[in-house]
Amino acid sequence: MGEKRPRRPGLLERTAELLDLPADAIANLPRLELVGDGELRMENHKGILAYGTEEIHVSGGAFVVKITGRDLELRAMTGMELLITGRISQIQLG
């Protein structure tokens, strides 16, 4: 009973795929850009859920983005975009 069902794509995501458009722009999905292992930019976030130097949890709306590593730091954040720096070892969607 504790198992999660896989997330099914919504109508907007399927429409974006059909029209060959970026899903993040159409369905307001988070967009992640990882530069090496030291910088992560995320657009369309819904806020910080947990913050520490070894783990940061960010709401992506339909799922949570878990960033783990060392010396993690939230360097910049606006209503739409955030920047995390440090030694990123793992990014997990759940």
PDB file of C-alpha atoms in Angstrom:
ATOM      1  CA  MET A   1       0.000   0.000   0.000  1.00  0.00           C
ATOM      2  CA  GLY A   2       2.973   2.337   0.574  1.00  0.00           C
ATOM      3  CA  GLU A   3       4.104   2.132  -3.053  1.00  0.00           C
ATOM      4  CA  LYS A   4       3.791   5.227  -5.178  1.00  0.00           C
ATOM      5  CA  ARG A   5       2.260   4.946  -8.600  1.00  0.00           C
ATOM      6  CA  PRO A   6       4.361   6.419 -11.395  1.00  0.00           C
ATOM      7  CA  ARG A   7       3.327   9.945 -12.323  1.00  0.00           C
ATOM      8  CA  ARG A   8       1.352  10.040 -15.556  1.00  0.00           C
ATOM      9  CA  PRO A   9       1.873  12.917 -17.978  1.00  0.00           C
ATOM     10  CA  GLY A  10      -0.901  15.491 -17.870  1.00  0.00           C
ATOM     11  CA  LEU A  11      -2.837  16.933 -20.785  1.00  0.00           C
ATOM     12  CA  LEU A  12      -0.543  19.964 -21.112  1.00  0.00           C
ATOM     13  CA  GLU A  13       2.582  17.770 -21.147  1.00  0.00           C
ATOM     14  CA  ARG A  14       1.082  15.488 -23.818  1.00  0.00           C
ATOM     15  CA  THR A  15       0.012  18.527 -25.866  1.00  0.00           C
ATOM     16  CA  ALA A  16       3.524  19.968 -25.660  1.00  0.00           C
ATOM     17  CA  GLU A  17       4.959  16.663 -26.873  1.00  0.00           C
ATOM     18  CA  LEU A  18       2.432  16.446 -29.714  1.00  0.00           C
ATOM     19  CA  LEU A  19       3.221  20.006 -30.843  1.00  0.00           C
ATOM     20  CA  ASP A  20       6.967  19.484 -30.327  1.00  0.00           C
ATOM     21  CA  LEU A  21       7.159  22.307 -27.773  1.00  0.00           C
ATOM     22  CA  PRO A  22       9.154  22.353 -24.528  1.00  0.00           C
ATOM     23  CA  ALA A  23       6.951  20.858 -21.788  1.00  0.00           C
ATOM     24  CA  ASP A  24       8.377  23.170 -19.109  1.00  0.00           C
ATOM     25  CA  ALA A  25       7.099  26.225 -20.980  1.00  0.00           C
ATOM     26  CA  ILE A  26       3.620  24.836 -21.626  1.00  0.00           C
ATOM     27  CA  ALA A  27       2.841  22.916 -18.431  1.00  0.00           C
ATOM     28  CA  ASN A  28       4.794  25.121 -15.976  1.00  0.00           C
ATOM     29  CA  LEU A  29       7.085  22.184 -15.156  1.00  0.00           C
ATOM     30  CA  PRO A  30      10.411  22.773 -13.435  1.00  0.00           C
ATOM     31  CA  ARG A  31      13.439  23.120 -15.680  1.00  0.00           C
ATOM     32  CA  LEU A  32      16.805  22.076 -14.276  1.00  0.00           C
ATOM     33  CA  GLU A  33      20.208  22.985 -15.657  1.00  0.00           C
ATOM     34  CA  LEU A  34      23.259  21.352 -14.089  1.00  0.00           C
ATOM     35  CA  VAL A  35      26.672  22.861 -14.820  1.00  0.00           C
ATOM     36  CA  GLY A  36      29.342  20.326 -13.927  1.00  0.00           C
ATOM     37  CA  ASP A  37      28.899  19.233 -10.314  1.00  0.00           C
ATOM     38  CA  GLY A  38      29.013  22.720  -8.832  1.00  0.00           C
ATOM     39  CA  GLU A  39      25.980  24.665 -10.017  1.00  0.00           C
ATOM     40  CA  LEU A  40      22.289  23.882 -10.427  1.00  0.00           C
ATOM     41  CA  ARG A  41      19.779  26.345 -11.838  1.00  0.00           C
ATOM     42  CA  MET A  42      16.084  25.592 -11.524  1.00  0.00           C
ATOM     43  CA  GLU A  43      13.230  27.493 -13.145  1.00  0.00           C
ATOM     44  CA  ASN A  44       9.517  27.193 -12.307  1.00  0.00           C
ATOM     45  CA  HIS A  45      10.104  26.010  -8.728  1.00  0.00           C
ATOM     46  CA  LYS A  46       7.370  26.190  -6.108  1.00  0.00           C
ATOM     47  CA  GLY A  47       9.576  26.910  -3.082  1.00  0.00           C
ATOM     48  CA  ILE A  48      12.178  25.425  -0.744  1.00  0.00           C
ATOM     49  CA  LEU A  49      10.917  22.558   1.451  1.00  0.00           C
ATOM     50  CA  ALA A  50      14.154  21.720   3.327  1.00  0.00           C
ATOM     51  CA  TYR A  51      17.550  23.406   3.406  1.00  0.00           C
ATOM     52  CA  GLY A  52      20.932  22.262   4.664  1.00  0.00           C
ATOM     53  CA  THR A  53      24.560  22.138   3.528  1.00  0.00           C
ATOM     54  CA  GLU A  54      24.237  18.462   2.536  1.00  0.00           C
ATOM     55  CA  GLU A  55      20.647  18.306   1.255  1.00  0.00           C
ATOM     56  CA  ILE A  56      18.142  20.733  -0.249  1.00  0.00           C
ATOM     57  CA  HIS A  57      14.544  19.816  -1.158  1.00  0.00           C
ATOM     58  CA  VAL A  58      12.725  21.995  -3.684  1.00  0.00           C
ATOM     59  CA  SER A  59       9.065  21.708  -4.640  1.00  0.00           C
ATOM     60  CA  GLY A  60       8.571  21.165  -8.345  1.00  0.00           C
ATOM     61  CA  GLY A  61       4.792  21.152  -8.068  1.00  0.00           C
ATOM     62  CA  ALA A  62       3.901  17.557  -8.957  1.00  0.00           C
ATOM     63  CA  PHE A  63       7.129  16.208  -7.423  1.00  0.00           C
ATOM     64  CA  VAL A  64      10.022  17.102  -5.121  1.00  0.00           C
ATOM     65  CA  VAL A  65      13.579  17.679  -6.367  1.00  0.00           C
ATOM     66  CA  LYS A  66      16.129  16.449  -3.798  1.00  0.00           C
ATOM     67  CA  ILE A  67      19.667  17.767  -4.229  1.00  0.00           C
ATOM     68  CA  THR A  68      22.414  16.130  -2.160  1.00  0.00           C
ATOM     69  CA  GLY A  69      26.104  16.923  -1.886  1.00  0.00           C
ATOM     70  CA  ARG A  70      28.588  18.913   0.206  1.00  0.00           C
ATOM     71  CA  ASP A  71      28.772  22.613   1.021  1.00  0.00           C
ATOM     72  CA  LEU A  72      25.444  23.242  -0.721  1.00  0.00           C
ATOM     73  CA  GLU A  73      24.300  26.841  -0.705  1.00  0.00           C
ATOM     74  CA  LEU A  74      21.249  28.628  -2.050  1.00  0.00           C
ATOM     75  CA  ARG A  75      23.002  31.493  -3.824  1.00  0.00           C
ATOM     76  CA  ALA A  76      20.021  33.239  -5.409  1.00  0.00           C
ATOM     77  CA  MET A  77      16.272  32.830  -5.460  1.00  0.00           C
ATOM     78  CA  THR A  78      13.425  34.654  -7.128  1.00  0.00           C
ATOM     79  CA  GLY A  79       9.795  33.647  -7.475  1.00  0.00           C
ATOM     80  CA  MET A  80      10.593  31.685 -10.632  1.00  0.00           C
ATOM     81  CA  GLU A  81      14.276  30.734 -10.476  1.00  0.00           C
ATOM     82  CA  LEU A  82      16.899  29.562  -7.996  1.00  0.00           C
ATOM     83  CA  LEU A  83      20.627  28.854  -8.026  1.00  0.00           C
ATOM     84  CA  ILE A  84      22.292  26.224  -5.849  1.00  0.00           C
ATOM     85  CA  THR A  85      26.070  25.895  -5.646  1.00  0.00           C
ATOM     86  CA  GLY A  86      28.411  23.506  -3.875  1.00  0.00           C
ATOM     87  CA  ARG A  87      29.568  19.969  -4.619  1.00  0.00           C
ATOM     88  CA  ILE A  88      26.422  18.337  -6.063  1.00  0.00           C
ATOM     89  CA  SER A  89      26.563  14.545  -5.952  1.00  0.00           C
ATOM     90  CA  GLN A  90      22.943  13.582  -6.646  1.00  0.00           C
ATOM     91  CA  ILE A  91      19.666  14.980  -7.966  1.00  0.00           C
ATOM     92  CA  GLN A  92      16.565  12.900  -7.270  1.00  0.00           C
ATOM     93  CA  LEU A  93      12.968  13.383  -8.394  1.00  0.00           C
ATOM     94  CA  GLY A  94      10.279  11.979  -6.128  1.00  0.00           C
TER      95      GLY A  94
END
